mmCIF file of C-alpha atoms in Angstrom:
data_model
loop_
_atom_site.group_PDB
_atom_site.id
_atom_site.type_symbol
_atom_site.label_atom_id
_atom_site.label_comp_id
_atom_site.label_asym_id
_atom_site.label_seq_id
_atom_site.Cartn_x
_atom_site.Cartn_y
_atom_site.Cartn_z
ATOM 1 C CA MET D 861 96.732 76.596 104.395
ATOM 2 C CA LEU D 862 100.276 78.380 105.730
ATOM 3 C CA LEU D 863 99.495 81.894 107.555
ATOM 4 C CA VAL D 864 102.737 84.006 107.475
ATOM 5 C CA ILE D 865 102.560 86.039 109.996
ATOM 6 C CA SER D 866 104.922 89.990 110.820
ATOM 7 C CA ASN D 867 104.996 92.051 113.030
ATOM 8 C CA GLY D 868 107.789 95.360 111.166
ATOM 9 C CA HIS D 869 108.605 96.606 107.677
ATOM 10 C CA GLY D 870 111.241 95.081 108.317
ATOM 11 C CA GLU D 871 109.598 91.596 109.166
ATOM 12 C CA ASP D 872 107.267 92.330 106.174
ATOM 13 C CA LEU D 873 110.296 91.964 104.072
ATOM 14 C CA MET D 874 111.903 89.074 105.411
ATOM 15 C CA ALA D 875 108.319 87.471 104.885
ATOM 16 C CA ALA D 876 107.669 88.698 101.756
ATOM 17 C CA ARG D 877 111.301 86.904 100.781
ATOM 18 C CA LEU D 878 110.254 84.254 102.439
ATOM 19 C CA ILE D 879 106.857 83.950 100.497
ATOM 20 C CA LYS D 880 108.508 84.362 97.297
ATOM 21 C CA LYS D 881 110.266 81.364 98.175
ATOM 22 C CA ILE D 882 107.872 79.054 99.129
ATOM 23 C CA ARG D 883 106.238 79.749 96.128
ATOM 24 C CA GLU D 884 109.250 78.972 94.298
ATOM 25 C CA LEU D 885 109.733 75.942 95.240
ATOM 26 C CA ALA D 886 105.914 74.804 96.377
ATOM 27 C CA PRO D 887 103.653 76.771 93.776
ATOM 28 C CA GLU D 888 100.474 73.901 94.971
ATOM 29 C CA LEU D 889 101.131 75.598 98.492
ATOM 30 C CA PRO D 890 97.651 77.596 100.384
ATOM 31 C CA LEU D 891 98.617 80.729 101.665
ATOM 32 C CA VAL D 892 97.276 83.292 103.236
ATOM 33 C CA ALA D 893 99.571 86.126 105.694
ATOM 34 C CA LEU D 894 98.973 89.156 107.573
ATOM 35 C CA PRO D 895 100.760 91.720 108.155
ATOM 36 C CA LEU D 896 100.348 93.464 112.616
ATOM 37 C CA VAL D 897 102.191 96.447 111.839
ATOM 38 C CA GLY D 898 101.019 99.637 109.215
ATOM 39 C CA GLU D 899 99.842 98.946 105.868
ATOM 40 C CA GLY D 900 102.744 95.977 105.565
ATOM 41 C CA GLU D 901 103.471 97.281 102.060
ATOM 42 C CA PRO D 902 106.052 94.496 101.207
ATOM 43 C CA VAL D 903 103.596 91.980 101.948
ATOM 44 C CA ALA D 904 100.715 92.926 99.209
ATOM 45 C CA GLN D 905 102.707 93.096 96.886
ATOM 46 C CA THR D 906 103.983 89.163 97.239
ATOM 47 C CA GLY D 907 100.105 88.788 95.583
ATOM 48 C CA VAL D 908 99.420 86.676 98.534
ATOM 49 C CA PRO D 909 95.644 87.276 100.222
ATOM 50 C CA ILE D 910 96.136 89.256 103.249
ATOM 51 C CA LEU D 911 93.770 88.289 106.021
ATOM 52 C CA TYR D 912 93.252 92.669 107.500
ATOM 53 C CA ALA D 913 94.616 95.199 105.590
ATOM 54 C CA GLY D 914 96.853 97.329 106.796
ATOM 55 C CA LYS D 915 96.894 100.802 108.379
ATOM 56 C CA ALA D 916 99.521 103.155 109.218
ATOM 57 C CA PHE D 917 99.817 104.783 112.996
ATOM 58 C CA PRO D 918 101.188 107.452 114.274
ATOM 59 C CA SER D 919 103.875 104.913 116.279
ATOM 60 C CA GLY D 920 105.058 103.478 113.442
ATOM 61 C CA GLY D 921 104.870 100.027 116.141
ATOM 62 C CA PHE D 922 106.504 101.885 118.724
ATOM 63 C CA ILE D 923 103.956 101.770 121.290
ATOM 64 C CA ARG D 924 105.740 101.307 123.613
ATOM 65 C CA SER D 925 108.676 103.592 123.295
ATOM 66 C CA GLY D 926 106.199 106.391 126.169
ATOM 67 C CA LEU D 927 102.381 107.327 126.863
ATOM 68 C CA LYS D 928 101.891 109.501 123.682
ATOM 69 C CA TYR D 929 102.504 107.339 121.456
ATOM 70 C CA LEU D 930 99.724 105.032 122.687
ATOM 71 C CA ILE D 931 97.090 107.614 123.618
ATOM 72 C CA ALA D 932 98.013 109.182 119.186
ATOM 73 C CA ASP D 933 97.356 105.924 117.568
ATOM 74 C CA LEU D 934 94.364 104.753 120.516
ATOM 75 C CA ARG D 935 93.063 107.855 118.756
ATOM 76 C CA ALA D 936 93.494 106.826 115.332
ATOM 77 C CA GLY D 937 92.264 103.340 116.408
ATOM 78 C CA TYR D 938 93.513 101.387 117.266
ATOM 79 C CA TRP D 939 92.101 98.735 119.543
ATOM 80 C CA ARG D 940 89.009 98.912 116.553
ATOM 81 C CA HIS D 941 92.318 98.228 114.505
ATOM 82 C CA TRP D 942 93.869 95.372 116.387
ATOM 83 C CA ARG D 943 90.264 93.939 117.353
ATOM 84 C CA GLY D 944 89.803 93.664 113.331
ATOM 85 C CA GLN D 945 93.081 91.291 113.080
ATOM 86 C CA ILE D 946 92.422 89.017 116.129
ATOM 87 C CA HIS D 947 89.134 88.511 115.189
ATOM 88 C CA ALA D 948 90.352 87.716 112.039
ATOM 89 C CA LEU D 949 93.226 84.683 112.905
ATOM 90 C CA ARG D 950 90.672 83.060 115.316
ATOM 91 C CA ARG D 951 87.918 83.314 111.939
ATOM 92 C CA ILE D 952 91.421 81.921 109.689
ATOM 93 C CA ALA D 953 92.549 79.466 112.637
ATOM 94 C CA PRO D 954 90.816 75.929 112.070
ATOM 95 C CA GLU D 955 91.568 76.632 108.078
ATOM 96 C CA VAL D 956 95.037 76.657 109.296
ATOM 97 C CA THR D 957 97.508 73.750 109.128
ATOM 98 C CA LEU D 958 101.049 75.492 109.723
ATOM 99 C CA ILE D 959 102.657 79.126 111.441
ATOM 100 C CA LEU D 960 104.944 80.905 110.502
ATOM 101 C CA ALA D 961 105.941 83.576 112.846
ATOM 102 C CA VAL D 962 109.070 86.298 111.909
ATOM 103 C CA GLY D 963 108.582 88.962 114.214
ATOM 104 C CA ASP D 964 108.729 89.481 118.556
ATOM 105 C CA SER D 965 107.098 87.645 121.404
ATOM 106 C CA LEU D 966 104.056 89.377 120.599
ATOM 107 C CA LEU D 967 103.602 86.688 117.595
ATOM 108 C CA LEU D 968 104.141 83.562 120.223
ATOM 109 C CA TYR D 969 101.338 85.062 122.308
ATOM 110 C CA LEU D 970 98.908 85.250 119.428
ATOM 111 C CA VAL D 971 99.315 81.506 118.647
ATOM 112 C CA LYS D 972 99.637 80.321 122.830
ATOM 113 C CA ARG D 973 96.697 82.532 122.999
ATOM 114 C CA HIS D 974 94.854 82.316 119.449
ATOM 115 C CA LEU D 975 95.300 80.274 116.751
ATOM 116 C CA GLY D 976 97.219 76.961 118.887
ATOM 117 C CA LYS D 977 98.922 74.857 115.516
ATOM 118 C CA PRO D 978 101.550 73.966 114.714
ATOM 119 C CA LEU D 979 104.910 76.656 114.387
ATOM 120 C CA ILE D 980 107.668 78.107 112.564
ATOM 121 C CA PHE D 981 109.720 80.659 114.919
ATOM 122 C CA VAL D 982 111.914 83.145 113.476
ATOM 123 C CA PRO D 983 112.322 85.424 116.086
ATOM 124 C CA THR D 984 114.200 88.264 114.699
ATOM 125 C CA ALA D 985 113.997 91.992 118.213
ATOM 126 C CA LYS D 986 116.101 89.922 120.407
ATOM 127 C CA SER D 987 119.659 88.428 120.476
ATOM 128 C CA GLU D 988 122.152 87.677 123.131
ATOM 129 C CA TYR D 989 124.694 90.550 122.195
ATOM 130 C CA ILE D 990 121.833 92.972 122.391
ATOM 131 C CA ARG D 991 119.417 91.201 125.884
ATOM 132 C CA GLY D 992 118.070 87.042 125.632
ATOM 133 C CA HIS D 993 115.238 86.082 125.211
ATOM 134 C CA LEU D 994 113.229 86.036 129.248
ATOM 135 C CA PRO D 995 112.165 83.164 130.629
ATOM 136 C CA PHE D 996 108.392 83.648 129.986
ATOM 137 C CA GLU D 997 109.182 83.915 126.043
ATOM 138 C CA VAL D 998 112.047 80.869 126.470
ATOM 139 C CA ARG D 999 108.945 78.861 127.789
ATOM 140 C CA TRP D 1000 106.142 79.566 125.364
ATOM 141 C CA MET D 1001 109.436 78.624 122.713
ATOM 142 C CA ARG D 1002 109.396 75.191 124.057
ATOM 143 C CA GLN D 1003 105.759 75.081 123.881
ATOM 144 C CA LEU D 1004 104.893 76.327 120.885
ATOM 145 C CA ALA D 1005 108.093 76.091 118.163
ATOM 146 C CA THR D 1006 108.479 73.221 116.161
ATOM 147 C CA VAL D 1007 111.449 74.799 115.055
ATOM 148 C CA VAL D 1008 113.173 78.742 115.954
ATOM 149 C CA PHE D 1009 115.601 79.995 113.299
ATOM 150 C CA PRO D 1010 116.828 82.591 115.407
ATOM 151 C CA ARG D 1011 119.183 85.786 113.500
ATOM 152 C CA ASP D 1012 122.590 84.332 114.392
ATOM 153 C CA SER D 1013 124.207 81.664 115.993
ATOM 154 C CA ALA D 1014 125.198 82.677 119.557
ATOM 155 C CA THR D 1015 121.331 83.258 120.434
ATOM 156 C CA ALA D 1016 120.407 80.068 118.253
ATOM 157 C CA ASP D 1017 122.832 78.565 120.965
ATOM 158 C CA LYS D 1018 121.762 80.148 122.894
ATOM 159 C CA LEU D 1019 118.183 79.066 123.002
ATOM 160 C CA ALA D 1020 119.459 75.427 122.202
ATOM 161 C CA GLY D 1021 121.040 75.302 125.481
ATOM 162 C CA GLU D 1022 117.764 75.799 127.533
ATOM 163 C CA GLY D 1023 115.854 73.351 125.678
ATOM 164 C CA VAL D 1024 114.630 75.530 122.812
ATOM 165 C CA PRO D 1025 114.309 73.497 119.438
ATOM 166 C CA ALA D 1026 116.872 76.381 118.155
ATOM 167 C CA GLU D 1027 118.727 76.548 114.380
ATOM 168 C CA PHE D 1028 121.080 78.932 112.994
ATOM 169 C CA VAL D 1029 120.263 78.668 109.716
ATOM 170 C CA GLY D 1030 121.402 82.006 108.098
ATOM 171 C CA ASN D 1031 120.136 86.021 108.696
ATOM 172 C CA LEU D 1032 117.147 86.525 106.507
ATOM 173 C CA MET D 1033 117.980 90.558 106.710
ATOM 174 C CA MET D 1034 120.812 90.095 104.711
ATOM 175 C CA ASP D 1035 118.906 87.756 101.753
ATOM 176 C CA SER D 1036 116.447 90.667 101.691
ATOM 177 C CA ILE D 1037 118.929 92.670 99.768
ATOM 178 C CA ASP D 1038 118.347 93.220 95.725
ATOM 179 C CA LEU D 1039 121.577 94.662 93.785
ATOM 180 C CA CYS D 1040 119.874 95.994 90.844
ATOM 181 C CA GLY D 1041 123.140 97.294 89.018
ATOM 182 C CA TYR D 1042 121.339 100.840 89.112
ATOM 183 C CA SER D 1043 124.879 103.809 88.583
ATOM 184 C CA LEU D 1044 122.525 105.930 90.540
ATOM 185 C CA GLY D 1045 124.422 108.911 88.425
ATOM 186 C CA LEU D 1046 127.415 108.287 90.492
ATOM 187 C CA THR D 1047 130.032 107.152 88.321
ATOM 188 C CA GLU D 1048 132.143 110.125 88.953
ATOM 189 C CA TYR D 1049 132.299 109.510 93.282
ATOM 190 C CA GLY D 1050 133.718 106.884 94.886
ATOM 191 C CA ALA D 1051 136.579 106.784 97.633
ATOM 192 C CA LYS D 1052 137.934 103.674 96.907
ATOM 193 C CA ALA D 1053 138.933 105.881 93.505
ATOM 194 C CA GLY D 1054 140.078 108.759 94.462
ATOM 195 C CA ARG D 1055 136.890 110.207 94.453
ATOM 196 C CA PRO D 1056 134.759 112.465 96.578
ATOM 197 C CA PRO D 1057 133.260 109.639 99.203
ATOM 198 C CA ILE D 1058 129.309 108.461 98.481
ATOM 199 C CA ILE D 1059 127.168 108.792 101.569
ATOM 200 C CA GLY D 1060 123.464 106.543 101.297
ATOM 201 C CA ILE D 1061 121.285 107.621 104.004
ATOM 202 C CA LEU D 1062 119.051 106.232 104.741
ATOM 203 C CA PRO D 1063 115.994 107.877 107.196
ATOM 204 C CA GLY D 1064 113.702 105.667 107.302
ATOM 205 C CA SER D 1065 110.832 103.718 107.328
ATOM 206 C CA ARG D 1066 108.424 105.622 109.670
ATOM 207 C CA GLU D 1067 106.469 107.811 109.240
ATOM 208 C CA GLU D 1068 109.449 109.894 112.600
ATOM 209 C CA ALA D 1069 111.909 109.771 109.016
ATOM 210 C CA TYR D 1070 110.106 112.640 107.904
ATOM 211 C CA PRO D 1071 112.294 115.315 110.712
ATOM 212 C CA ASN D 1072 115.045 113.190 110.681
ATOM 213 C CA PHE D 1073 115.083 113.038 107.474
ATOM 214 C CA ASN D 1074 116.315 117.366 107.727
ATOM 215 C CA LEU D 1075 118.853 116.043 110.752
ATOM 216 C CA LEU D 1076 120.514 113.846 108.169
ATOM 217 C CA ALA D 1077 120.191 116.669 104.798
ATOM 218 C CA GLN D 1078 121.956 119.091 107.726
ATOM 219 C CA ALA D 1079 124.889 116.623 108.751
ATOM 220 C CA ALA D 1080 125.362 116.010 105.011
ATOM 221 C CA ALA D 1081 125.333 119.757 104.131
ATOM 222 C CA GLU D 1082 127.877 120.531 106.706
ATOM 223 C CA TYR D 1083 129.684 117.410 105.566
ATOM 224 C CA THR D 1084 131.048 119.240 102.227
ATOM 225 C CA ALA D 1085 131.392 122.371 103.688
ATOM 226 C CA ARG D 1086 134.341 121.637 106.531
ATOM 227 C CA TYR D 1087 135.278 118.967 104.092
ATOM 228 C CA GLY D 1088 134.519 119.022 100.265
ATOM 229 C CA PRO D 1089 132.934 117.471 97.972
ATOM 230 C CA ALA D 1090 130.533 113.762 98.672
ATOM 231 C CA ALA D 1091 127.076 111.880 97.425
ATOM 232 C CA PHE D 1092 124.175 110.757 99.647
ATOM 233 C CA PRO D 1093 122.069 109.548 97.618
ATOM 234 C CA VAL D 1094 119.315 107.956 99.982
ATOM 235 C CA ALA D 1095 116.962 105.377 100.209
ATOM 236 C CA LEU D 1096 113.722 105.371 100.489
ATOM 237 C CA ALA D 1097 111.391 102.937 101.544
ATOM 238 C CA GLY D 1098 108.554 102.418 99.047
ATOM 239 C CA HIS D 1099 105.318 104.719 101.436
ATOM 240 C CA LEU D 1100 107.595 106.401 102.040
ATOM 241 C CA ASP D 1101 106.964 110.620 99.869
ATOM 242 C CA GLU D 1102 109.712 112.454 97.452
ATOM 243 C CA GLN D 1103 107.426 115.235 97.239
ATOM 244 C CA ARG D 1104 107.446 115.720 100.870
ATOM 245 C CA MET D 1105 111.132 115.060 101.355
ATOM 246 C CA ALA D 1106 111.787 117.548 98.115
ATOM 247 C CA ASP D 1107 109.808 120.859 99.559
ATOM 248 C CA GLN D 1108 111.792 119.806 102.877
ATOM 249 C CA LEU D 1109 114.897 120.572 101.107
ATOM 250 C CA SER D 1110 114.176 123.032 99.012
ATOM 251 C CA GLN D 1111 112.888 124.323 102.499
ATOM 252 C CA LEU D 1112 116.679 124.076 103.962
ATOM 253 C CA GLY D 1113 118.288 125.391 100.878
ATOM 254 C CA TRP D 1114 118.941 122.955 98.308
ATOM 255 C CA ARG D 1115 117.616 123.389 94.855
ATOM 256 C CA LYS D 1116 116.781 120.995 92.878
ATOM 257 C CA ASP D 1117 119.070 120.325 89.647
ATOM 258 C CA SER D 1118 117.274 119.870 86.237
ATOM 259 C CA ALA D 1119 119.769 117.442 84.242
ATOM 260 C CA PRO D 1120 117.253 114.423 83.725
ATOM 261 C CA LEU D 1121 117.525 111.093 86.356
ATOM 262 C CA PRO D 1122 119.041 107.923 86.283
ATOM 263 C CA GLU D 1123 117.220 104.934 86.445
ATOM 264 C CA ALA D 1124 115.719 104.887 90.511
ATOM 265 C CA VAL D 1125 116.515 107.757 91.238
ATOM 266 C CA LYS D 1126 113.188 109.790 91.524
ATOM 267 C CA ALA D 1127 115.130 114.435 92.289
ATOM 268 C CA VAL D 1128 118.679 114.897 92.656
ATOM 269 C CA PHE D 1129 119.803 118.372 94.412
ATOM 270 C CA SER D 1130 122.394 120.307 95.272
ATOM 271 C CA ARG D 1131 124.061 123.016 97.862
ATOM 272 C CA GLY D 1132 127.421 123.935 97.793
ATOM 273 C CA GLU D 1133 129.786 120.972 97.198
ATOM 274 C CA ALA D 1134 126.869 118.314 97.908
ATOM 275 C CA LYS D 1135 124.891 116.210 95.799
ATOM 276 C CA LEU D 1136 121.455 114.395 96.717
ATOM 277 C CA LEU D 1137 119.402 111.753 95.201
ATOM 278 C CA LEU D 1138 116.652 110.407 96.193
ATOM 279 C CA CYS D 1139 115.825 106.736 96.230
ATOM 280 C CA LYS D 1140 113.668 104.438 95.826
ATOM 281 C CA GLY D 1141 114.164 100.723 94.077
ATOM 282 C CA ALA D 1142 117.276 100.817 94.404
ATOM 283 C CA PHE D 1143 118.421 100.533 98.674
ATOM 284 C CA GLY D 1144 121.138 97.309 97.472
ATOM 285 C CA ASP D 1145 123.091 99.439 94.838
ATOM 286 C CA ILE D 1146 122.330 102.287 97.567
ATOM 287 C CA LEU D 1147 124.581 100.105 100.116
ATOM 288 C CA ASP D 1148 126.678 98.317 97.471
ATOM 289 C CA ARG D 1149 127.991 101.455 96.667
ATOM 290 C CA SER D 1150 127.956 103.473 99.356
ATOM 291 C CA ASP D 1151 131.441 104.216 101.441
ATOM 292 C CA LEU D 1152 129.486 104.977 104.230
ATOM 293 C CA ILE D 1153 126.299 104.506 105.502
ATOM 294 C CA LEU D 1154 124.770 107.366 108.020
ATOM 295 C CA GLY D 1155 120.960 105.762 108.928
ATOM 296 C CA LEU D 1156 118.427 105.967 111.269
ATOM 297 C CA ALA D 1157 116.816 103.433 110.326
ATOM 298 C CA GLY D 1158 116.746 99.908 112.322
ATOM 299 C CA THR D 1159 116.685 96.764 109.752
ATOM 300 C CA ALA D 1160 118.535 98.964 107.368
ATOM 301 C CA ASN D 1161 120.982 99.716 109.766
ATOM 302 C CA GLU D 1162 121.985 96.278 109.784
ATOM 303 C CA GLN D 1163 122.037 95.158 107.250
ATOM 304 C CA ALA D 1164 124.937 97.544 105.680
ATOM 305 C CA ALA D 1165 127.195 96.544 108.742
ATOM 306 C CA GLY D 1166 125.651 92.973 107.582
ATOM 307 C CA LEU D 1167 127.879 94.263 103.861
ATOM 308 C CA GLY D 1168 131.081 95.703 105.623
ATOM 309 C CA LYS D 1169 129.984 98.938 105.543
ATOM 310 C CA PRO D 1170 130.856 101.503 108.069
ATOM 311 C CA VAL D 1171 127.792 102.967 109.781
ATOM 312 C CA ILE D 1172 126.916 106.437 111.575
ATOM 313 C CA THR D 1173 124.065 106.971 113.877
ATOM 314 C CA PHE D 1174 122.339 108.956 116.452
ATOM 315 C CA VAL D 1175 119.211 109.202 118.277
ATOM 316 C CA GLY D 1176 116.844 110.938 116.421
ATOM 317 C CA LEU D 1177 113.154 112.721 116.806
ATOM 318 C CA GLY D 1178 110.533 110.164 117.549
ATOM 319 C CA SER D 1179 109.567 106.402 118.759
ATOM 320 C CA GLN D 1180 112.503 104.884 117.767
ATOM 321 C CA PHE D 1181 115.329 106.226 117.183
ATOM 322 C CA THR D 1182 115.407 106.985 121.003
ATOM 323 C CA ARG D 1183 118.747 106.325 123.341
ATOM 324 C CA LYS D 1184 117.870 103.483 124.044
ATOM 325 C CA PHE D 1185 117.254 102.202 120.853
ATOM 326 C CA VAL D 1186 120.427 104.365 119.488
ATOM 327 C CA ALA D 1187 122.215 102.117 122.809
ATOM 328 C CA ALA D 1188 120.436 98.505 121.841
ATOM 329 C CA GLN D 1189 121.713 98.758 118.737
ATOM 330 C CA LYS D 1190 125.654 99.829 119.340
ATOM 331 C CA ARG D 1191 125.184 95.971 121.660
ATOM 332 C CA LEU D 1192 123.741 93.997 118.775
ATOM 333 C CA LEU D 1193 126.462 95.852 116.085
ATOM 334 C CA GLY D 1194 129.162 96.570 118.626
ATOM 335 C CA GLU D 1195 132.464 98.526 116.893
ATOM 336 C CA ALA D 1196 130.182 98.287 113.546
ATOM 337 C CA VAL D 1197 128.335 100.445 114.157
ATOM 338 C CA SER D 1198 129.432 104.186 115.480
ATOM 339 C CA VAL D 1199 126.908 106.301 117.284
ATOM 340 C CA VAL D 1200 127.148 110.442 117.848
ATOM 341 C CA TRP D 1201 126.590 111.440 121.483
ATOM 342 C CA GLY D 1202 124.883 114.891 121.334
ATOM 343 C CA ALA D 1203 126.100 117.063 124.728
ATOM 344 C CA ASP D 1204 122.328 115.652 125.397
ATOM 345 C CA PRO D 1205 121.579 111.720 125.340
ATOM 346 C CA ASP D 1206 118.589 111.580 124.731
ATOM 347 C CA LYS D 1207 118.700 114.723 121.501
ATOM 348 C CA PRO D 1208 120.262 114.016 117.843
ATOM 349 C CA PRO D 1209 123.782 116.323 118.220
ATOM 350 C CA THR D 1210 124.267 118.657 115.603
ATOM 351 C CA ALA D 1211 125.434 118.704 112.258
ATOM 352 C CA ALA D 1212 128.963 119.706 112.707
ATOM 353 C CA GLU D 1213 129.390 116.717 115.396
ATOM 354 C CA VAL D 1214 128.286 114.611 113.056
ATOM 355 C CA ALA D 1215 129.946 115.888 110.151
ATOM 356 C CA ALA D 1216 132.930 115.256 112.272
ATOM 357 C CA GLU D 1217 132.308 111.239 112.816
ATOM 358 C CA ILE D 1218 131.663 111.482 108.936
ATOM 359 C CA HIS D 1219 135.038 112.548 108.530
ATOM 360 C CA ARG D 1220 136.906 111.020 110.970
ATOM 361 C CA ILE D 1221 135.656 106.736 109.616
ATOM 362 C CA LEU D 1222 136.965 107.913 106.192
ATOM 363 C CA SER D 1223 139.690 109.167 107.458
ATOM 364 C CA ASP D 1224 141.049 106.234 108.692
ATOM 365 C CA PRO D 1225 141.285 103.210 106.241
ATOM 366 C CA GLU D 1226 141.826 100.880 108.903
ATOM 367 C CA VAL D 1227 139.021 102.289 111.095
ATOM 368 C CA GLN D 1228 136.651 101.105 108.060
ATOM 369 C CA GLU D 1229 138.280 97.741 107.614
ATOM 370 C CA ARG D 1230 137.477 96.990 111.301
ATOM 371 C CA MET D 1231 133.865 98.491 111.551
ATOM 372 C CA ALA D 1232 133.458 96.159 108.295
ATOM 373 C CA VAL D 1233 134.725 92.367 109.535
ATOM 374 C CA VAL D 1234 132.707 93.527 113.235
ATOM 375 C CA GLY D 1235 129.361 93.946 111.393
ATOM 376 C CA LYS D 1236 130.143 90.789 108.800
ATOM 377 C CA GLU D 1237 130.505 88.931 112.414
ATOM 378 C CA ARG D 1238 127.381 90.470 114.846
ATOM 379 C CA MET D 1239 124.896 89.394 111.192
ATOM 380 C CA GLY D 1240 126.028 86.671 110.095
ATOM 381 C CA GLY D 1241 126.103 85.307 105.542
ATOM 382 C CA PRO D 1242 122.654 84.436 103.862
ATOM 383 C CA GLY D 1243 120.957 81.533 102.883
ATOM 384 C CA GLY D 1244 118.493 81.851 105.208
ATOM 385 C CA VAL D 1245 115.490 82.547 103.291
ATOM 386 C CA THR D 1246 116.002 79.735 101.059
ATOM 387 C CA ALA D 1247 117.507 77.089 104.228
ATOM 388 C CA VAL D 1248 114.221 78.269 105.833
ATOM 389 C CA ALA D 1249 111.129 77.763 103.603
ATOM 390 C CA GLU D 1250 112.463 74.414 102.594
ATOM 391 C CA ARG D 1251 111.852 73.196 106.661
ATOM 392 C CA THR D 1252 108.842 75.130 105.803
ATOM 393 C CA ILE D 1253 107.786 73.314 102.987
ATOM 394 C CA GLU D 1254 108.805 69.759 104.215
ATOM 395 C CA LEU D 1255 106.935 70.067 107.886
ATOM 396 C CA TYR D 1256 103.962 71.634 105.926
ATOM 397 C CA ARG D 1257 103.738 68.396 103.451
ATOM 398 C CA GLU D 1258 104.860 66.278 107.162
ATOM 399 C CA LEU D 1259 101.529 67.357 108.588
ATOM 400 C CA SER D 1260 98.936 67.425 105.543
ATOM 401 C CA ARG D 1261 100.292 63.798 105.241
ATOM 402 C CA SER D 1262 99.097 63.499 109.310
ATOM 403 C CA ASP D 1263 95.696 65.181 108.747
ATOM 404 C CA LYS D 1264 94.899 63.465 106.527
ATOM 405 C CA ALA D 1265 95.509 59.928 107.173
ATOM 406 C CA ALA D 1266 93.538 61.083 110.679
ATOM 407 C CA SER D 1267 90.683 61.610 109.286
ATOM 408 C CA ALA D 1268 91.196 58.570 106.981
ATOM 409 C CA ALA D 1269 91.557 57.067 110.522
ATOM 410 C CA ARG D 1270 87.856 58.294 111.399
ATOM 411 C CA ILE D 1271 85.964 57.208 108.480
ATOM 412 C CA PRO D 1272 84.415 53.942 108.986
ATOM 413 C CA SER D 1273 84.610 51.124 107.282
ATOM 414 C CA LYS D 1274 81.176 49.709 104.985
#
């Protein structure tokens, strides 16, 4: 059996892509999955058996962001949930032939402590552009992994130089973007055609997306009040409640439009010369059509930069988009992302400060081109999903043949 483990929403998306590709290439291969963080919706939607039902917690998976988040998660039953996941892993361990792990060093610990089976590791949390892996992580990768597929070539080269069987075969994040061809009703917008700009909004995928969405909507309204009309398509993760966000917009003074809705658009709101669209299932099309991205997201911001879109971000509210996280994303993406710092670097900037930065970038084609070049360089191209899936299938079959040969050797001759 192949066990696929992931820990994080972006990691779940990549794991889901790998599962689909493996099923496409080797439909006979037995699969089971365990998304460790949140509800694991992208993985569950593949139809693969889930070892232990997921659950969303207040921290959104960012327990290490502060004691208050740990306490909130514990009160919500995190310890019992974690123990249930560990017991599920222990029960399945004897049946596992190979593990495909997408995430951070926690997965290395689980393999070492509870599974002890061959491993293919896709580390997503660290890069030489941000901070390298710690010595114990490098040691565990050397000890446990048959092959490691880092997120960029710089990290792969560094790990390989330390004796880790690391290869860069493409960035899996860049394979996790679907283009469906939705117009989103924005044919009258687009700066490249000399029309009002399209500014994509990425509020994130965790509970803090709701308060952060207010900040983003206020920046959108401020931009159009100061600089002219624009459209703001919002990419909502599947589990986010669009009605809750619609209510927030109404409270902020936005007016809901009554016209028929384009495909993938759940609601359209207007305020002055701003047009804001709440969309689901249109993430790739929003990135593709946008002139600029305003994002308080992790993986999604990185994917936008990888497509060559200028990205603006800032410190938000909640456990993820802290000063530390934003600074790390800046180190990762370099000039591809512009960070708007407020007077207090631990708090969000004003809507006027964000609006001014949007205007500055959209007014300077050279800045946009530089941001696009750096984003593509830092993120690397697609193709990783197919390469990792093929290597996983190849290794699984090799291990299965070895297991069968060993079993046959143990059968006494008559």
